[in-house]
XYZ file of C-alpha atoms in Angstrom:
752
model
C 102.536 104.440 150.482
C 102.221 103.115 146.922
C 99.122 103.980 144.965
C 97.827 101.835 142.126
C 96.382 104.296 139.659
C 94.231 103.330 136.716
C 96.394 105.614 134.577
C 99.357 103.279 134.905
C 97.705 99.900 134.584
C 98.797 97.582 131.790
C 97.792 97.000 129.115
C 97.079 100.689 128.821
C 95.404 100.403 125.430
C 92.142 99.592 127.237
C 89.742 102.495 127.056
C 90.248 105.157 129.741
C 87.943 108.080 130.396
C 85.651 109.551 127.795
C 87.888 111.566 125.453
C 90.259 109.056 123.870
C 88.556 107.286 121.008
C 86.014 110.026 120.340
C 85.743 111.620 116.849
C 86.053 115.177 118.143
C 86.402 118.058 115.703
C 89.602 120.080 115.692
C 90.063 122.464 118.590
C 91.821 124.881 116.231
C 89.354 124.493 113.369
C 87.337 127.636 114.102
C 90.507 129.743 114.241
C 91.637 128.427 110.874
C 88.393 128.800 108.970
C 87.851 132.326 110.325
C 91.411 133.454 109.587
C 92.226 134.006 113.252
C 94.998 131.394 113.330
C 98.288 133.289 113.239
C 100.963 131.671 111.109
C 104.591 132.792 111.176
C 104.345 135.290 108.322
C 101.233 136.885 109.871
C 103.376 138.552 112.546
C 104.419 142.199 112.150
C 106.446 143.505 115.109
C 107.002 147.292 115.313
C 109.780 148.538 113.047
C 109.838 145.376 110.972
C 111.697 145.259 107.662
C 111.234 142.840 104.762
C 113.967 140.557 103.446
C 113.957 138.950 100.010
C 116.396 136.330 98.774
C 118.374 136.755 95.594
C 119.040 133.227 94.367
C 121.339 131.586 91.862
C 120.143 130.865 88.343
C 122.994 128.411 87.749
C 123.623 125.021 89.308
C 127.395 125.109 89.689
C 130.113 127.737 89.690
C 130.618 131.036 91.504
C 129.167 134.526 91.672
C 131.505 136.829 89.779
C 129.635 140.119 90.269
C 126.643 141.590 92.097
C 125.517 145.175 91.479
C 125.045 145.908 95.164
C 125.146 149.666 94.668
C 122.237 149.573 92.218
C 120.167 147.584 94.676
C 121.010 149.864 97.621
C 120.188 152.935 95.557
C 116.608 151.769 95.063
C 114.068 153.659 97.166
C 113.225 151.802 100.376
C 116.191 149.410 100.337
C 117.978 149.507 103.698
C 120.783 146.978 103.240
C 122.059 144.176 101.041
C 123.621 141.215 102.822
C 126.336 139.370 100.891
C 129.322 137.206 101.886
C 131.266 140.460 102.388
C 129.087 141.894 105.162
C 127.173 138.940 106.586
C 127.403 138.975 110.421
C 129.818 136.390 111.818
C 128.688 132.996 113.075
C 130.034 131.064 116.056
C 130.277 127.784 114.129
C 130.872 126.777 110.535
C 127.512 126.154 108.794
C 129.211 123.330 106.905
C 130.124 121.534 110.137
C 128.128 118.477 111.298
C 128.093 116.755 114.672
C 124.934 114.621 114.607
C 122.884 112.696 112.018
C 120.063 115.254 112.098
C 122.365 118.179 111.303
C 122.671 119.224 107.681
C 124.979 121.736 106.042
C 123.515 125.171 105.395
C 124.229 127.791 102.754
C 124.568 131.023 104.724
C 126.548 133.237 102.360
C 129.810 131.783 103.656
C 131.448 132.287 100.235
C 130.676 133.004 96.581
C 130.471 129.346 95.498
C 127.287 127.998 93.893
C 126.361 124.412 94.701
C 122.812 124.180 93.293
C 120.125 126.274 91.577
C 118.125 128.577 93.877
C 120.997 128.827 96.356
C 120.944 132.205 98.094
C 123.572 134.617 96.790
C 122.381 137.763 98.622
C 119.590 139.035 100.880
C 117.982 142.416 100.207
C 116.385 144.129 103.207
C 113.935 146.974 102.709
C 111.077 148.957 104.215
C 108.542 147.179 101.997
C 108.271 143.805 100.332
C 108.050 145.485 96.949
C 111.249 147.472 97.481
C 113.133 144.380 98.646
C 111.882 142.403 95.647
C 112.912 145.101 93.196
C 116.274 145.500 94.931
C 116.957 141.784 94.515
C 116.217 142.063 90.789
C 118.628 145.001 90.467
C 121.575 142.920 91.711
C 121.932 141.551 88.153
C 124.337 138.745 89.097
C 127.051 137.513 86.765
C 128.462 134.029 87.117
C 131.410 131.865 86.284
C 129.411 128.751 85.490
C 130.454 125.115 85.242
C 128.493 122.256 83.645
C 125.703 120.946 85.852
C 125.760 117.339 87.001
C 122.196 116.138 86.465
C 120.339 112.834 86.622
C 121.077 109.405 88.038
C 123.675 108.841 85.296
C 125.175 112.310 85.659
C 128.090 111.343 87.905
C 130.131 108.363 89.000
C 128.292 106.151 91.464
C 129.533 104.926 94.845
C 128.254 102.946 97.803
C 127.339 105.365 100.594
C 128.415 104.752 104.165
C 124.770 104.563 105.198
C 121.270 105.380 104.025
C 118.513 107.296 105.768
C 119.693 107.936 109.301
C 122.336 105.336 110.046
C 120.987 102.285 108.206
C 123.567 100.172 106.370
C 123.626 100.619 102.606
C 123.935 96.863 102.069
C 122.033 94.264 104.039
C 121.318 90.595 103.422
C 120.229 87.274 104.862
C 120.504 83.941 103.100
C 121.812 83.345 99.592
C 119.780 85.294 97.037
C 121.629 83.899 94.019
C 120.995 80.340 95.161
C 117.354 81.183 95.846
C 116.945 82.597 92.359
C 118.694 79.624 90.769
C 116.445 77.114 92.528
C 113.239 79.039 91.783
C 110.607 77.608 89.476
C 109.681 81.139 88.351
C 111.729 84.321 88.318
C 111.084 87.968 87.546
C 113.395 90.959 87.229
C 112.221 94.530 86.744
C 113.603 98.062 87.045
C 111.541 101.020 88.234
C 112.318 104.734 88.266
C 110.882 107.388 90.565
C 111.492 111.125 90.086
C 112.631 113.893 92.373
C 109.702 115.313 94.333
C 109.369 118.471 96.414
C 107.432 118.927 99.663
C 105.390 121.930 98.523
C 103.685 122.567 101.855
C 100.885 125.084 101.495
C 102.714 127.449 103.857
C 106.182 128.325 102.544
C 109.146 128.531 104.882
C 109.039 131.869 106.663
C 110.603 133.638 109.619
C 110.081 136.822 111.586
C 113.191 137.440 113.703
C 113.916 140.130 116.287
C 117.072 140.577 118.381
C 117.258 142.190 121.808
C 120.946 142.107 122.704
C 121.808 138.398 122.784
C 118.172 137.356 123.103
C 116.341 136.272 119.996
C 112.606 136.084 119.366
C 111.416 134.082 116.353
C 108.135 133.254 114.664
C 108.760 130.411 112.225
C 107.171 127.092 111.246
C 109.040 124.207 112.866
C 108.396 120.495 113.260
C 110.932 120.371 116.099
C 111.206 123.436 118.308
C 113.934 122.208 120.653
C 116.038 120.937 117.761
C 115.712 124.271 115.961
C 116.527 126.139 119.163
C 119.688 124.093 119.656
C 120.844 124.522 116.058
C 120.360 128.300 116.148
C 122.079 128.533 119.526
C 125.120 126.724 118.144
C 125.333 128.870 115.018
C 125.128 132.159 116.915
C 126.973 131.165 120.085
C 124.153 132.014 122.475
C 122.377 129.980 125.134
C 119.316 128.036 123.903
C 117.210 129.596 126.647
C 117.908 133.009 125.073
C 115.997 131.904 121.978
C 112.212 131.938 121.992
C 110.567 130.240 119.010
C 106.833 130.494 118.477
C 105.269 128.019 116.069
C 101.619 127.535 116.996
C 100.411 126.722 113.481
C 102.120 125.110 110.503
C 100.602 125.030 107.050
C 102.091 121.617 106.321
C 105.650 120.388 106.576
C 105.996 116.769 105.397
C 109.576 116.691 106.732
C 110.834 119.912 105.158
C 110.375 121.841 108.414
C 111.931 119.202 110.634
C 115.283 121.015 110.791
C 115.948 124.729 110.606
C 116.787 125.652 107.010
C 119.295 128.042 105.478
C 116.730 130.701 104.486
C 115.355 130.811 108.018
C 118.818 131.386 109.462
C 119.449 134.054 106.839
C 116.398 135.877 108.168
C 117.978 135.856 111.624
C 121.277 137.103 110.205
C 119.472 139.892 108.343
C 117.809 141.036 111.562
C 121.180 141.108 113.311
C 122.760 143.038 110.441
C 120.186 145.863 110.434
C 119.332 145.853 114.137
C 115.583 145.684 113.460
C 112.996 142.902 113.204
C 112.996 141.243 109.790
C 110.477 139.088 107.971
C 111.634 136.665 105.265
C 109.233 134.436 103.336
C 110.250 132.103 100.528
C 108.464 132.387 97.224
C 107.097 129.102 95.918
C 109.858 128.651 93.334
C 112.520 129.302 95.997
C 111.393 126.185 97.885
C 112.934 124.037 95.135
C 116.481 123.791 96.444
C 117.419 124.912 99.963
C 114.688 123.191 102.020
C 114.991 119.575 100.894
C 113.242 117.190 98.525
C 112.764 113.495 97.806
C 115.639 112.186 95.703
C 115.089 110.263 92.466
C 115.639 106.510 92.450
C 116.232 103.679 89.999
C 115.400 100.341 91.598
C 115.929 96.823 90.322
C 114.031 93.964 91.926
C 114.684 90.291 91.364
C 112.369 87.646 92.793
C 112.262 83.897 92.694
C 109.226 81.730 93.484
C 108.819 77.990 93.954
C 106.139 75.875 92.284
C 103.610 76.800 94.995
C 104.149 80.524 94.556
C 106.263 81.022 97.674
C 109.177 83.408 97.494
C 112.622 81.835 97.446
C 114.599 85.080 97.027
C 114.190 88.858 96.969
C 116.928 91.118 95.658
C 116.311 94.873 95.828
C 118.934 97.324 94.586
C 118.424 101.094 94.549
C 120.393 103.889 92.929
C 119.730 107.367 94.311
C 121.331 110.793 94.566
C 122.461 113.379 97.073
C 124.048 116.796 96.793
C 127.743 117.324 96.167
C 128.276 118.715 99.662
C 126.129 116.709 102.090
C 124.762 113.248 102.739
C 121.191 112.073 102.705
C 120.546 108.893 100.760
C 116.990 107.697 100.206
C 116.757 104.210 101.813
C 114.441 102.879 99.105
C 115.606 99.251 99.050
C 114.972 98.909 102.784
C 111.262 98.636 101.943
C 111.947 94.953 101.253
C 112.993 94.331 104.865
C 109.609 94.285 106.534
C 106.753 92.680 104.593
C 107.349 89.495 102.647
C 108.886 86.279 103.903
C 111.751 84.753 101.970
C 114.686 82.575 103.029
C 116.980 84.957 101.147
C 116.719 88.752 101.020
C 119.404 91.176 99.878
C 119.090 94.951 99.711
C 121.721 97.370 98.477
C 122.161 101.011 97.546
C 124.445 103.085 95.388
C 124.414 106.841 94.882
C 125.617 109.705 92.756
C 126.344 113.300 93.733
C 124.498 115.959 91.762
C 124.302 119.740 91.701
C 121.076 119.936 93.680
C 120.098 120.981 97.155
C 120.479 118.175 99.675
C 117.561 115.714 99.703
C 115.895 115.344 103.091
C 113.098 113.502 104.812
C 109.900 113.685 102.770
C 106.709 111.978 103.867
C 107.539 108.241 104.145
C 111.232 108.638 103.177
C 112.426 105.383 101.648
C 109.111 103.648 102.259
C 107.257 105.661 99.598
C 109.877 105.203 96.883
C 110.716 101.634 97.823
C 107.186 100.369 98.257
C 105.937 101.416 94.824
C 108.725 99.354 93.277
C 108.301 96.453 95.693
C 104.519 96.286 95.307
C 104.785 96.502 91.523
C 107.294 93.656 91.507
C 105.204 91.540 93.881
C 102.263 91.969 91.515
C 104.391 90.935 88.576
C 105.617 87.917 90.517
C 102.025 86.911 91.250
C 101.137 87.160 87.565
C 104.198 85.106 86.620
C 102.960 82.377 88.967
C 99.415 82.584 87.579
C 98.096 83.644 90.995
C 95.687 86.291 92.181
C 97.835 89.134 93.612
C 95.925 89.169 96.905
C 96.327 85.403 97.308
C 100.036 85.729 96.475
C 100.521 88.394 99.138
C 98.610 86.414 101.734
C 100.751 83.389 100.968
C 103.984 85.334 101.295
C 103.476 88.011 103.947
C 105.721 87.513 106.913
C 104.628 86.220 110.304
C 107.801 87.717 111.791
C 109.919 90.605 110.561
C 111.881 89.018 107.706
C 115.327 90.487 108.354
C 115.344 90.272 112.166
C 113.042 87.391 113.010
C 111.281 89.561 115.600
C 107.541 88.945 116.013
C 105.146 91.621 114.869
C 101.430 92.144 114.331
C 100.938 89.985 111.236
C 97.359 89.164 112.264
C 96.493 92.831 111.891
C 97.710 92.784 108.288
C 95.604 89.709 107.576
C 92.558 91.546 108.878
C 93.383 94.580 106.732
C 93.461 92.367 103.624
C 90.114 90.831 104.576
C 88.204 93.992 105.395
C 89.478 96.074 102.485
C 89.011 93.326 99.881
C 85.445 92.657 101.017
C 84.560 96.350 100.971
C 86.136 96.749 97.519
C 84.554 93.619 96.005
C 87.897 92.107 94.993
C 86.460 88.602 94.583
C 84.897 89.698 91.260
C 88.282 90.624 89.755
C 89.307 88.586 86.689
C 92.879 87.311 86.778
C 93.927 88.495 83.321
C 94.286 92.160 82.291
C 92.058 94.075 79.851
C 88.983 92.043 80.823
C 86.880 94.795 82.425
C 85.779 97.422 79.878
C 82.993 99.608 81.231
C 79.821 100.661 79.422
C 81.606 103.709 77.972
C 84.476 101.670 76.555
C 87.062 102.659 79.169
C 89.455 99.953 80.358
C 88.873 99.255 84.052
C 91.580 97.782 86.255
C 91.810 96.741 89.903
C 95.064 96.718 91.857
C 96.295 96.051 95.373
C 99.193 97.352 97.449
C 100.312 96.412 100.946
C 100.985 99.309 103.303
C 103.461 99.418 106.157
C 105.306 101.970 108.248
C 107.462 101.574 111.367
C 106.018 102.558 114.738
C 108.591 105.161 115.721
C 108.996 106.939 119.052
C 111.344 109.744 120.016
C 111.647 111.485 123.393
C 109.391 114.171 124.834
C 108.440 115.946 128.048
C 105.204 117.444 129.361
C 103.939 119.317 132.427
C 100.466 118.817 133.909
C 98.676 121.110 136.338
C 95.500 120.603 138.376
C 93.878 123.752 139.734
C 91.701 124.376 142.766
C 88.806 125.460 140.535
C 88.664 121.931 139.113
C 90.313 122.731 135.781
C 93.553 121.402 134.364
C 96.439 122.520 132.201
C 98.773 120.479 130.009
C 101.916 121.984 128.517
C 104.295 120.577 125.930
C 106.137 122.189 123.036
C 104.264 120.122 120.450
C 103.683 121.015 116.821
C 100.502 120.768 114.753
C 101.111 120.744 110.998
C 97.410 120.486 110.295
C 97.015 116.825 111.267
C 94.992 117.664 114.384
C 97.700 117.053 116.977
C 96.406 119.725 119.325
C 93.043 117.975 119.477
C 94.451 114.474 119.944
C 96.870 115.653 122.630
C 94.062 117.446 124.462
C 92.084 114.196 124.430
C 95.003 112.295 125.939
C 95.480 115.090 128.479
C 91.812 115.063 129.500
C 91.814 111.331 130.160
C 95.190 111.514 131.882
C 93.900 114.208 134.241
C 90.533 112.572 134.794
C 88.679 115.615 133.436
C 86.314 116.472 130.606
C 88.152 117.919 127.612
C 86.473 121.355 128.053
C 88.049 121.570 131.504
C 91.598 121.227 130.153
C 93.699 124.063 128.779
C 96.311 122.776 126.354
C 99.417 124.848 125.621
C 101.817 123.987 122.799
C 103.766 125.473 119.900
C 106.356 127.446 121.867
C 109.969 126.652 122.735
C 109.590 127.834 126.344
C 107.412 124.790 127.036
C 108.699 121.270 127.761
C 110.441 119.655 124.791
C 107.903 117.625 122.794
C 110.460 116.139 120.421
C 109.965 116.259 116.666
C 106.737 115.973 114.710
C 108.114 113.495 112.207
C 108.344 109.819 111.382
C 104.659 109.404 112.263
C 105.858 109.360 115.858
C 104.589 112.618 117.348
C 101.315 111.350 118.808
C 103.011 108.368 120.439
C 105.979 110.388 121.701
C 104.351 113.550 123.021
C 101.199 111.601 123.854
C 103.109 109.338 126.238
C 104.742 112.381 127.875
C 101.282 113.893 128.364
C 99.903 110.610 129.700
C 102.773 110.265 132.164
C 102.550 113.899 133.254
C 98.880 113.322 134.028
C 99.758 110.203 136.023
C 102.418 112.150 137.931
C 100.112 114.977 139.001
C 97.321 112.549 139.957
C 99.857 110.624 142.061
C 100.779 113.824 143.916
C 97.140 114.748 144.400
C 96.259 111.264 145.632
C 99.165 111.381 148.050
C 97.744 114.587 149.569
C 94.350 112.947 150.002
C 95.268 109.465 151.228
C 97.649 110.837 153.862
C 95.120 113.244 155.378
C 92.769 111.896 158.047
C 89.990 114.290 157.044
C 89.820 112.853 153.536
C 87.383 110.059 152.684
C 90.325 108.567 150.796
C 92.522 108.361 153.886
C 94.319 105.049 154.157
C 93.507 103.845 150.633
C 97.008 102.383 150.580
C 97.763 99.689 148.064
C 94.136 99.481 147.006
C 94.710 102.792 145.292
C 92.429 105.378 143.796
C 90.766 106.163 140.481
C 90.710 109.580 138.787
C 87.480 110.387 136.961
C 85.311 113.414 136.346
C 87.442 115.744 138.464
C 87.302 113.480 141.509
C 89.414 110.766 143.109
C 87.592 107.548 144.063
C 88.687 104.643 146.228
C 89.063 101.623 144.009
C 87.523 99.317 146.611
C 84.635 101.626 147.494
C 83.637 104.229 144.920
C 81.103 105.744 147.310
C 84.121 107.330 148.991
C 85.442 110.131 146.802
C 86.655 113.698 146.860
C 86.948 116.442 144.262
C 90.288 117.830 143.158
C 89.250 121.254 144.444
C 88.450 119.905 147.913
C 91.806 118.155 148.169
C 93.762 121.234 147.078
C 91.740 123.601 149.287
C 92.411 121.495 152.368
C 96.120 121.536 151.525
C 96.038 125.314 151.004
C 97.176 124.992 147.382
C 95.929 126.904 144.344
C 97.374 124.221 142.057
C 99.613 121.202 141.902
C 101.769 120.013 139.033
C 103.544 116.945 137.739
C 105.944 116.190 134.919
C 106.187 113.253 132.565
C 108.402 111.959 129.788
C 107.704 109.886 126.719
C 110.473 107.524 125.678
C 110.528 104.260 123.735
C 110.825 101.126 125.859
C 114.173 99.648 124.847
C 113.373 96.130 126.082
C 110.162 95.913 124.051
C 111.830 97.298 120.955
C 114.642 94.819 121.302
C 112.166 91.936 121.514
C 109.505 92.991 119.011
C 109.309 94.525 115.552
C 106.870 97.422 115.558
C 104.936 98.439 112.480
C 101.564 99.735 111.391
C 100.025 97.778 108.524
C 97.412 98.241 105.853
C 96.044 97.137 102.497
C 94.887 99.443 99.721
C 92.743 98.531 96.711
C 92.480 100.838 93.704
C 90.254 101.057 90.663
C 91.371 102.952 87.566
C 89.797 103.671 84.216
C 92.008 104.186 81.177
C 90.971 105.684 77.856
C 92.026 103.015 75.302
C 92.623 105.601 72.594
C 94.410 108.375 74.474
C 95.889 106.539 77.472
C 94.433 108.998 79.988
C 94.253 107.449 83.483
C 91.664 108.206 86.153
C 91.584 106.735 89.643
C 87.886 106.168 90.290
C 87.929 104.347 93.611
C 90.252 103.732 96.562
C 89.580 101.514 99.570
C 92.185 101.161 102.300
C 92.132 99.311 105.612
C 94.756 100.168 108.219
C 95.743 98.777 111.610
C 97.762 101.320 113.570
C 97.279 100.518 117.225
C 95.016 102.534 119.463
C 93.075 105.281 117.721
C 92.939 108.504 119.740
C 90.515 110.279 117.401
C 88.983 108.319 114.493
C 87.961 111.483 112.639
C 91.525 112.791 112.579
C 93.044 109.381 111.853
C 90.757 108.813 108.899
C 91.705 112.256 107.591
C 95.380 111.312 107.782
C 94.725 108.092 105.882
C 92.885 110.059 103.199
C 95.835 112.430 102.876
C 98.309 109.586 102.547
C 96.193 107.756 99.987
C 95.780 110.911 97.905
C 99.549 111.417 98.063
C 99.919 107.846 96.786
C 97.784 108.764 93.783
C 100.008 111.797 93.304
C 103.126 109.617 93.425
C 101.791 107.155 90.884
C 100.206 109.534 88.380
C 101.081 113.197 88.892
C 104.107 114.318 90.862
C 107.503 114.991 89.280
C 110.151 117.695 89.352
C 111.477 118.153 85.806
C 115.133 119.199 85.549
C 116.583 121.112 82.617
C 119.581 118.955 81.749
C 121.444 121.951 80.317
C 121.172 124.301 83.297
C 120.338 121.925 86.137
C 117.343 124.076 87.088
C 113.887 122.767 87.960
C 111.604 123.690 85.070
C 108.273 123.310 86.867
C 108.993 125.017 90.197
C 105.426 126.135 90.782
C 102.057 124.617 91.586
C 100.736 125.228 88.076
C 103.188 122.801 86.467
C 104.266 120.652 89.428
C 101.168 118.500 89.332
C 99.364 117.211 92.410
C 95.854 115.732 92.625
C 92.774 117.926 92.918
C 89.307 116.856 94.051
C 88.362 115.590 90.589
C 91.337 113.185 90.662
C 90.088 111.323 93.763
C 86.306 111.008 93.499
C 85.931 108.128 95.971
C 88.220 107.370 98.922
C 87.359 105.083 101.839
C 89.601 104.376 104.835
C 88.683 101.561 107.220
C 90.045 101.600 110.765
C 91.002 98.059 111.770
C 91.052 97.457 115.515
C 94.490 96.532 116.847
C 95.717 96.111 120.412
C 99.504 96.244 120.608
C 100.623 96.074 124.250
C 104.306 96.404 123.376
C 104.583 99.521 121.216
C 104.002 101.911 124.155
C 101.736 102.108 127.192
C 98.980 103.847 125.240
C 99.228 101.432 122.309
C 99.635 104.270 119.774
C 101.206 103.918 116.344
C 101.565 106.567 113.642
C 99.158 107.145 110.761
C 100.593 110.104 108.839
C 102.692 108.264 106.257
C 101.437 104.703 105.920
C 98.690 105.618 103.432
C 101.230 106.497 100.743
C 103.025 103.174 100.928
C 100.202 100.934 99.770
C 98.335 103.311 97.517
C 100.987 104.173 94.946
C 101.626 100.499 94.200
C 97.898 99.717 94.110
C 97.341 102.378 91.444
C 100.278 101.137 89.364
C 99.003 97.566 89.569
C 95.490 98.658 88.626
C 96.898 100.345 85.522
C 98.488 97.036 84.500
C 95.228 95.191 85.108
C 93.397 97.709 82.917
C 95.909 97.841 80.071
C 98.263 94.868 80.262
C 101.206 97.322 80.371
C 103.530 97.169 83.386
C 104.484 100.689 84.532
C 108.246 100.978 84.964
C 108.651 104.690 85.646
C 106.657 107.101 87.733
C 104.587 109.102 87.423
C 102.938 106.887 84.807
C 102.771 108.743 81.503
C 100.315 108.473 78.653
C 103.145 107.602 76.277
C 104.119 104.654 78.479
C 100.719 103.096 77.831
C 100.519 103.879 74.132
C 103.792 102.107 73.437
């Protein structure tokens, strides 16, 4: 007997139940504001010791001497782990067998590959003793000159950028398109190295029991971390239990297990007791990833009507000397603007830094600020309003593939955001809007986009005889509200009110929820939850429709509906039965079902899938001192079905604020003599504070996308950066008449 359940009907983006779409507050909010939320470093198992890293103060060379005896002689120090006594590993930490595996520095030798690389781990009874012991090591080095900056080494064309994208890509003849153009522009933009700087530093509490390992650590991907640790130590993944219920931010840096976290595990094995290791803020600048610097050159040609005839986008970036991650900045030109000829290319240099990794909107953030700045310059060269120029040139199909995508949603984003902002009052020429206090006012626009990514995930759903439900998946919540959104999906999937559903997540002994990255976690784990709910309702309905005593008996192909803890006949809703009644008659205390979330390969082959948006920025610039203030931001975003508008708007705010940070504040400054980061702290590594973003508005544009997944969900965590940074840069030009060419924009750039 086949049942037609409302949970599986297409298109599934139509509203179901009463939880999805509601602006519910965070389920974990009370725990966080009262201090009851337990983060990794809040755990203190009996007998726990403290581990502190001793890190390199040079960028390149080797450790010639460590005064281990002085450190061990300090009161409270239990052990010092160095390359000489580090416990053995089952696999080489420099080995790689998949694109998401990166080389780790685990005291395998005395070589130094970047500043802040671990050279020893001091383990002690107290944090203070371990810290003092690390200072007493007094390392001596054989140093070599540091390779620093985008001109600090010979460049090469990498084998790929990002995760598997080609370094060079083209369609049409860009040179011919430029030659035939009525108007041409060429500009070079530079973006700096940036560091994730999550509020919660990387931390681990590790305890061994024979070959079983218990870990508390922040992780964006529990199953991936479990597999990596299992391979390094030669134990079964099921012998590793990782707890990660709360993360104080990640932004990509906690997507893969890092070297310092593994060193905490090694320290616990060495001393045979639980060990806690927490990175200091300055130690996060090196071993846990960053966004690489870029230098990007864009060339554009336009015909007499202001339509693009060619786009050339070349990016130079950097990776470490020992591993490969190349920021795919030029790929930003693949997805937004239509041109008969588009060419993107990358080159790279190897520097004495830690390996760059995924950092919120990797490639899109760096590439879009250059692309949007160049598009604005192209509009000005054609004498056109920058919004009109974008509307004339945005693509109706994905430019590089020809696949259709939701271009109508982008058009609506332009319309709603521009009307809310008041863009129609903007003068075309710069320096035309001084305010009453004499400050130069400028208005700028940036187009936002981010791919709608899905990974793979699993979930388990349970219905109980008391009418309650349970949903389990090993999902992660970095502060974006995932636990709340997933509970909303679970409640609708189970046909229950949200207070009737227990939601379990954040532990590796639960079904694999994939990785919380790429703005794909809600779609991926959400679809697994949705399908697990459908599976358990199918089993429950089968019990009812096959039993003669049930009012649902014989429903057959007409099917049933799940709502409010009851099953209803679709053809006669006066005939229904509660979950508890069905389970009691079957003699069951509970019934379960499992579901998976996977991308639909046929849809992804046929359609390009992106979220879109438009951001408008207002800045005020002091004409005498060049000081820049962002006074207003308005963004409109279309990202499929919105599970919780309160949480989605919060994510847009965070992305837009990060865009302000990218344009005006954020930069890691490297000492060219030593190769060390000079501002490795939150006092000198500048990020926006409340006073820097006095007015932010995010508009949620309705979008139904029946192809992206059955729930119609796209990601919202990263798209806000991609339009905002360019909008701020373009507003600065409109205020001052000076085109920013390097970021963050500096006062001296405006004063000439």
